[in-house]
Amino acid sequence: MKNVGGIDKLIRIIVGLALISLVFVGPKTAWGWVGLVPLLTGLFNFCPLYSIIGLNTCKKCKE
């Protein structure tokens, strides 16, 4: 089931890539791998937290 869409998806992908870039450039900190969470939730259009709280930003996917 998809629950992430639109601008939410775009922001998650951009933020995820920005955080992951911290592993390779800038401070080169391992904390950048936290960026995998927003990146993957954006790419798969699914956020487990959204399921728990009943949120859905995917207009095409609303039931």
PDB file of N, CA and C in Angstrom:
ATOM      1  N   MET A   1       0.840  -1.186   0.000  1.00  0.00           N
ATOM      2  CA  MET A   1       0.000   0.000   0.000  1.00  0.00           C
ATOM      3  C   MET A   1       0.883   1.246   0.000  1.00  0.00           C
ATOM      4  N   LYS A   2       0.528   2.208  -0.800  1.00  0.00           N
ATOM      5  CA  LYS A   2       1.282   3.453  -0.892  1.00  0.00           C
ATOM      6  C   LYS A   2       0.623   4.518  -0.026  1.00  0.00           C
ATOM      7  N   ASN A   3       1.450   5.283   0.688  1.00  0.00           N
ATOM      8  CA  ASN A   3       0.897   6.367   1.489  1.00  0.00           C
ATOM      9  C   ASN A   3       1.754   7.640   1.433  1.00  0.00           C
ATOM     10  N   VAL A   4       2.738   7.674   0.520  1.00  0.00           N
ATOM     11  CA  VAL A   4       3.581   8.851   0.346  1.00  0.00           C
ATOM     12  C   VAL A   4       3.505   9.270  -1.114  1.00  0.00           C
ATOM     13  N   GLY A   5       3.205  10.518  -1.355  1.00  0.00           N
ATOM     14  CA  GLY A   5       3.114  10.987  -2.733  1.00  0.00           C
ATOM     15  C   GLY A   5       3.319  12.476  -2.844  1.00  0.00           C
ATOM     16  N   GLY A   6       3.340  12.946  -4.068  1.00  0.00           N
ATOM     17  CA  GLY A   6       3.433  14.376  -4.348  1.00  0.00           C
ATOM     18  C   GLY A   6       4.699  15.023  -3.843  1.00  0.00           C
ATOM     19  N   ILE A   7       4.524  16.211  -3.282  1.00  0.00           N
ATOM     20  CA  ILE A   7       5.659  16.991  -2.794  1.00  0.00           C
ATOM     21  C   ILE A   7       6.358  16.286  -1.643  1.00  0.00           C
ATOM     22  N   ASP A   8       5.619  15.529  -0.858  1.00  0.00           N
ATOM     23  CA  ASP A   8       6.182  14.759   0.255  1.00  0.00           C
ATOM     24  C   ASP A   8       7.244  13.788  -0.268  1.00  0.00           C
ATOM     25  N   LYS A   9       6.931  13.117  -1.349  1.00  0.00           N
ATOM     26  CA  LYS A   9       7.861  12.164  -1.950  1.00  0.00           C
ATOM     27  C   LYS A   9       9.121  12.878  -2.433  1.00  0.00           C
ATOM     28  N   LEU A  10       8.946  13.993  -3.124  1.00  0.00           N
ATOM     29  CA  LEU A  10      10.072  14.747  -3.655  1.00  0.00           C
ATOM     30  C   LEU A  10      10.986  15.247  -2.533  1.00  0.00           C
ATOM     31  N   ILE A  11      10.405  15.793  -1.480  1.00  0.00           N
ATOM     32  CA  ILE A  11      11.190  16.296  -0.347  1.00  0.00           C
ATOM     33  C   ILE A  11      11.963  15.165   0.318  1.00  0.00           C
ATOM     34  N   ARG A  12      11.325  14.016   0.503  1.00  0.00           N
ATOM     35  CA  ARG A  12      12.009  12.870   1.125  1.00  0.00           C
ATOM     36  C   ARG A  12      13.224  12.428   0.308  1.00  0.00           C
ATOM     37  N   ILE A  13      13.071  12.375  -1.008  1.00  0.00           N
ATOM     38  CA  ILE A  13      14.176  11.939  -1.866  1.00  0.00           C
ATOM     39  C   ILE A  13      15.323  12.952  -1.821  1.00  0.00           C
ATOM     40  N   ILE A  14      15.011  14.228  -1.897  1.00  0.00           N
ATOM     41  CA  ILE A  14      16.054  15.264  -1.862  1.00  0.00           C
ATOM     42  C   ILE A  14      16.773  15.277  -0.519  1.00  0.00           C
ATOM     43  N   VAL A  15      16.017  15.233   0.575  1.00  0.00           N
ATOM     44  CA  VAL A  15      16.628  15.231   1.905  1.00  0.00           C
ATOM     45  C   VAL A  15      17.469  13.970   2.106  1.00  0.00           C
ATOM     46  N   GLY A  16      16.958  12.834   1.668  1.00  0.00           N
ATOM     47  CA  GLY A  16      17.705  11.582   1.792  1.00  0.00           C
ATOM     48  C   GLY A  16      19.029  11.627   1.060  1.00  0.00           C
ATOM     49  N   LEU A  17      19.013  12.113  -0.175  1.00  0.00           N
ATOM     50  CA  LEU A  17      20.250  12.218  -0.943  1.00  0.00           C
ATOM     51  C   LEU A  17      21.219  13.215  -0.325  1.00  0.00           C
ATOM     52  N   ALA A  18      20.694  14.317   0.196  1.00  0.00           N
ATOM     53  CA  ALA A  18      21.542  15.317   0.843  1.00  0.00           C
ATOM     54  C   ALA A  18      22.224  14.730   2.077  1.00  0.00           C
ATOM     55  N   LEU A  19      21.474  13.993   2.890  1.00  0.00           N
ATOM     56  CA  LEU A  19      22.058  13.383   4.089  1.00  0.00           C
ATOM     57  C   LEU A  19      23.094  12.322   3.737  1.00  0.00           C
ATOM     58  N   ILE A  20      22.795  11.502   2.751  1.00  0.00           N
ATOM     59  CA  ILE A  20      23.740  10.461   2.340  1.00  0.00           C
ATOM     60  C   ILE A  20      25.022  11.092   1.797  1.00  0.00           C
ATOM     61  N   SER A  21      24.916  12.242   1.152  1.00  0.00           N
ATOM     62  CA  SER A  21      26.113  12.900   0.626  1.00  0.00           C
ATOM     63  C   SER A  21      27.084  13.288   1.736  1.00  0.00           C
ATOM     64  N   LEU A  22      26.578  13.455   2.969  1.00  0.00           N
ATOM     65  CA  LEU A  22      27.451  13.788   4.097  1.00  0.00           C
ATOM     66  C   LEU A  22      28.448  12.676   4.413  1.00  0.00           C
ATOM     67  N   VAL A  23      28.155  11.477   3.972  1.00  0.00           N
ATOM     68  CA  VAL A  23      29.067  10.354   4.195  1.00  0.00           C
ATOM     69  C   VAL A  23      30.304  10.507   3.315  1.00  0.00           C
ATOM     70  N   PHE A  24      30.147  11.109   2.146  1.00  0.00           N
ATOM     71  CA  PHE A  24      31.219  11.165   1.158  1.00  0.00           C
ATOM     72  C   PHE A  24      31.897  12.532   1.045  1.00  0.00           C
ATOM     73  N   VAL A  25      31.171  13.602   1.333  1.00  0.00           N
ATOM     74  CA  VAL A  25      31.736  14.954   1.246  1.00  0.00           C
ATOM     75  C   VAL A  25      31.405  15.717   2.520  1.00  0.00           C
ATOM     76  N   GLY A  26      32.038  16.842   2.711  1.00  0.00           N
ATOM     77  CA  GLY A  26      31.769  17.646   3.898  1.00  0.00           C
ATOM     78  C   GLY A  26      32.346  16.997   5.141  1.00  0.00           C
ATOM     79  N   PRO A  27      31.536  16.843   6.181  1.00  0.00           N
ATOM     80  CA  PRO A  27      32.069  16.302   7.439  1.00  0.00           C
ATOM     81  C   PRO A  27      32.410  14.807   7.383  1.00  0.00           C
ATOM     82  N   LYS A  28      31.980  14.125   6.347  1.00  0.00           N
ATOM     83  CA  LYS A  28      32.232  12.683   6.179  1.00  0.00           C
ATOM     84  C   LYS A  28      31.870  11.903   7.445  1.00  0.00           C
ATOM     85  N   THR A  29      30.658  12.107   7.888  1.00  0.00           N
ATOM     86  CA  THR A  29      30.172  11.444   9.090  1.00  0.00           C
ATOM     87  C   THR A  29      29.246  10.285   8.738  1.00  0.00           C
ATOM     88  N   ALA A  30      29.302   9.244   9.542  1.00  0.00           N
ATOM     89  CA  ALA A  30      28.447   8.072   9.321  1.00  0.00           C
ATOM     90  C   ALA A  30      26.972   8.392   9.567  1.00  0.00           C
ATOM     91  N   TRP A  31      26.684   9.493  10.242  1.00  0.00           N
ATOM     92  CA  TRP A  31      25.288   9.876  10.483  1.00  0.00           C
ATOM     93  C   TRP A  31      24.550  10.140   9.181  1.00  0.00           C
ATOM     94  N   GLY A  32      25.265  10.338   8.110  1.00  0.00           N
ATOM     95  CA  GLY A  32      24.630  10.554   6.814  1.00  0.00           C
ATOM     96  C   GLY A  32      23.809   9.374   6.351  1.00  0.00           C
ATOM     97  N   TRP A  33      24.160   8.176   6.833  1.00  0.00           N
ATOM     98  CA  TRP A  33      23.401   6.984   6.433  1.00  0.00           C
ATOM     99  C   TRP A  33      21.960   7.023   6.935  1.00  0.00           C
ATOM    100  N   VAL A  34      21.671   7.911   7.871  1.00  0.00           N
ATOM    101  CA  VAL A  34      20.281   8.107   8.315  1.00  0.00           C
ATOM    102  C   VAL A  34      19.426   8.541   7.122  1.00  0.00           C
ATOM    103  N   GLY A  35      20.062   9.133   6.115  1.00  0.00           N
ATOM    104  CA  GLY A  35      19.366   9.567   4.915  1.00  0.00           C
ATOM    105  C   GLY A  35      18.727   8.432   4.130  1.00  0.00           C
ATOM    106  N   LEU A  36      19.112   7.203   4.419  1.00  0.00           N
ATOM    107  CA  LEU A  36      18.479   6.062   3.747  1.00  0.00           C
ATOM    108  C   LEU A  36      16.998   5.972   4.086  1.00  0.00           C
ATOM    109  N   VAL A  37      16.630   6.385   5.285  1.00  0.00           N
ATOM    110  CA  VAL A  37      15.220   6.288   5.698  1.00  0.00           C
ATOM    111  C   VAL A  37      14.327   7.164   4.818  1.00  0.00           C
ATOM    112  N   PRO A  38      14.581   8.487   4.734  1.00  0.00           N
ATOM    113  CA  PRO A  38      13.700   9.272   3.865  1.00  0.00           C
ATOM    114  C   PRO A  38      13.841   8.902   2.388  1.00  0.00           C
ATOM    115  N   LEU A  39      15.041   8.529   1.962  1.00  0.00           N
ATOM    116  CA  LEU A  39      15.231   8.154   0.559  1.00  0.00           C
ATOM    117  C   LEU A  39      14.396   6.926   0.206  1.00  0.00           C
ATOM    118  N   LEU A  40      14.468   5.890   1.010  1.00  0.00           N
ATOM    119  CA  LEU A  40      13.732   4.660   0.723  1.00  0.00           C
ATOM    120  C   LEU A  40      12.224   4.844   0.856  1.00  0.00           C
ATOM    121  N   THR A  41      11.789   5.618   1.863  1.00  0.00           N
ATOM    122  CA  THR A  41      10.347   5.845   1.998  1.00  0.00           C
ATOM    123  C   THR A  41       9.825   6.663   0.817  1.00  0.00           C
ATOM    124  N   GLY A  42      10.655   7.558   0.290  1.00  0.00           N
ATOM    125  CA  GLY A  42      10.256   8.323  -0.888  1.00  0.00           C
ATOM    126  C   GLY A  42      10.225   7.471  -2.148  1.00  0.00           C
ATOM    127  N   LEU A  43      11.223   6.609  -2.312  1.00  0.00           N
ATOM    128  CA  LEU A  43      11.288   5.772  -3.511  1.00  0.00           C
ATOM    129  C   LEU A  43      10.205   4.695  -3.535  1.00  0.00           C
ATOM    130  N   PHE A  44       9.882   4.148  -2.365  1.00  0.00           N
ATOM    131  CA  PHE A  44       8.873   3.080  -2.302  1.00  0.00           C
ATOM    132  C   PHE A  44       7.468   3.598  -2.023  1.00  0.00           C
ATOM    133  N   ASN A  45       7.329   4.917  -1.855  1.00  0.00           N
ATOM    134  CA  ASN A  45       6.018   5.538  -1.600  1.00  0.00           C
ATOM    135  C   ASN A  45       5.325   4.968  -0.371  1.00  0.00           C
ATOM    136  N   PHE A  46       6.095   4.537   0.598  1.00  0.00           N
ATOM    137  CA  PHE A  46       5.504   3.960   1.797  1.00  0.00           C
ATOM    138  C   PHE A  46       6.272   4.384   3.038  1.00  0.00           C
ATOM    139  N   CYS A  47       5.550   4.885   4.037  1.00  0.00           N
ATOM    140  CA  CYS A  47       6.140   5.271   5.316  1.00  0.00           C
ATOM    141  C   CYS A  47       5.418   4.515   6.424  1.00  0.00           C
ATOM    142  N   PRO A  48       6.127   3.649   7.158  1.00  0.00           N
ATOM    143  CA  PRO A  48       5.493   2.889   8.236  1.00  0.00           C
ATOM    144  C   PRO A  48       4.858   3.786   9.304  1.00  0.00           C
ATOM    145  N   LEU A  49       5.498   4.907   9.620  1.00  0.00           N
ATOM    146  CA  LEU A  49       4.942   5.815  10.619  1.00  0.00           C
ATOM    147  C   LEU A  49       3.606   6.388  10.150  1.00  0.00           C
ATOM    148  N   TYR A  50       3.512   6.730   8.865  1.00  0.00           N
ATOM    149  CA  TYR A  50       2.251   7.231   8.322  1.00  0.00           C
ATOM    150  C   TYR A  50       1.141   6.186   8.489  1.00  0.00           C
ATOM    151  N   SER A  51       1.465   4.916   8.328  1.00  0.00           N
ATOM    152  CA  SER A  51       0.469   3.853   8.510  1.00  0.00           C
ATOM    153  C   SER A  51      -0.035   3.812   9.945  1.00  0.00           C
ATOM    154  N   ILE A  52       0.874   3.980  10.878  1.00  0.00           N
ATOM    155  CA  ILE A  52       0.511   3.920  12.298  1.00  0.00           C
ATOM    156  C   ILE A  52      -0.410   5.072  12.683  1.00  0.00           C
ATOM    157  N   ILE A  53      -0.107   6.279  12.177  1.00  0.00           N
ATOM    158  CA  ILE A  53      -0.913   7.434  12.565  1.00  0.00           C
ATOM    159  C   ILE A  53      -2.051   7.732  11.590  1.00  0.00           C
ATOM    160  N   GLY A  54      -2.159   6.931  10.531  1.00  0.00           N
ATOM    161  CA  GLY A  54      -3.274   7.067   9.600  1.00  0.00           C
ATOM    162  C   GLY A  54      -3.159   8.220   8.619  1.00  0.00           C
ATOM    163  N   LEU A  55      -1.935   8.608   8.276  1.00  0.00           N
ATOM    164  CA  LEU A  55      -1.706   9.709   7.352  1.00  0.00           C
ATOM    165  C   LEU A  55      -1.449   9.170   5.949  1.00  0.00           C
ATOM    166  N   ASN A  56      -1.928   9.885   4.924  1.00  0.00           N
ATOM    167  CA  ASN A  56      -1.731   9.487   3.544  1.00  0.00           C
ATOM    168  C   ASN A  56      -1.595  10.734   2.689  1.00  0.00           C
ATOM    169  N   THR A  57      -0.424  10.943   2.066  1.00  0.00           N
ATOM    170  CA  THR A  57      -0.209  12.107   1.225  1.00  0.00           C
ATOM    171  C   THR A  57      -0.258  11.757  -0.260  1.00  0.00           C
ATOM    172  N   CYS A  58      -0.604  10.534  -0.566  1.00  0.00           N
ATOM    173  CA  CYS A  58      -0.692  10.082  -1.952  1.00  0.00           C
ATOM    174  C   CYS A  58      -2.134  10.225  -2.432  1.00  0.00           C
ATOM    175  N   LYS A  59      -2.392  11.265  -3.209  1.00  0.00           N
ATOM    176  CA  LYS A  59      -3.755  11.541  -3.663  1.00  0.00           C
ATOM    177  C   LYS A  59      -4.323  10.422  -4.530  1.00  0.00           C
ATOM    178  N   LYS A  60      -3.477   9.834  -5.398  1.00  0.00           N
ATOM    179  CA  LYS A  60      -3.920   8.754  -6.271  1.00  0.00           C
ATOM    180  C   LYS A  60      -4.216   7.479  -5.505  1.00  0.00           C
ATOM    181  N   CYS A  61      -3.616   7.337  -4.327  1.00  0.00           N
ATOM    182  CA  CYS A  61      -3.681   6.079  -3.586  1.00  0.00           C
ATOM    183  C   CYS A  61      -4.753   6.062  -2.506  1.00  0.00           C
ATOM    184  N   LYS A  62      -5.429   7.149  -2.301  1.00  0.00           N
ATOM    185  CA  LYS A  62      -6.435   7.193  -1.219  1.00  0.00           C
ATOM    186  C   LYS A  62      -7.575   6.249  -1.528  1.00  0.00           C
ATOM    187  N   GLU A  63      -8.010   5.582  -0.505  1.00  0.00           N
ATOM    188  CA  GLU A  63      -9.080   4.588  -0.667  1.00  0.00           C
ATOM    189  C   GLU A  63     -10.445   5.235  -0.570  1.00  0.00           C
TER     190      GLU A  63
END
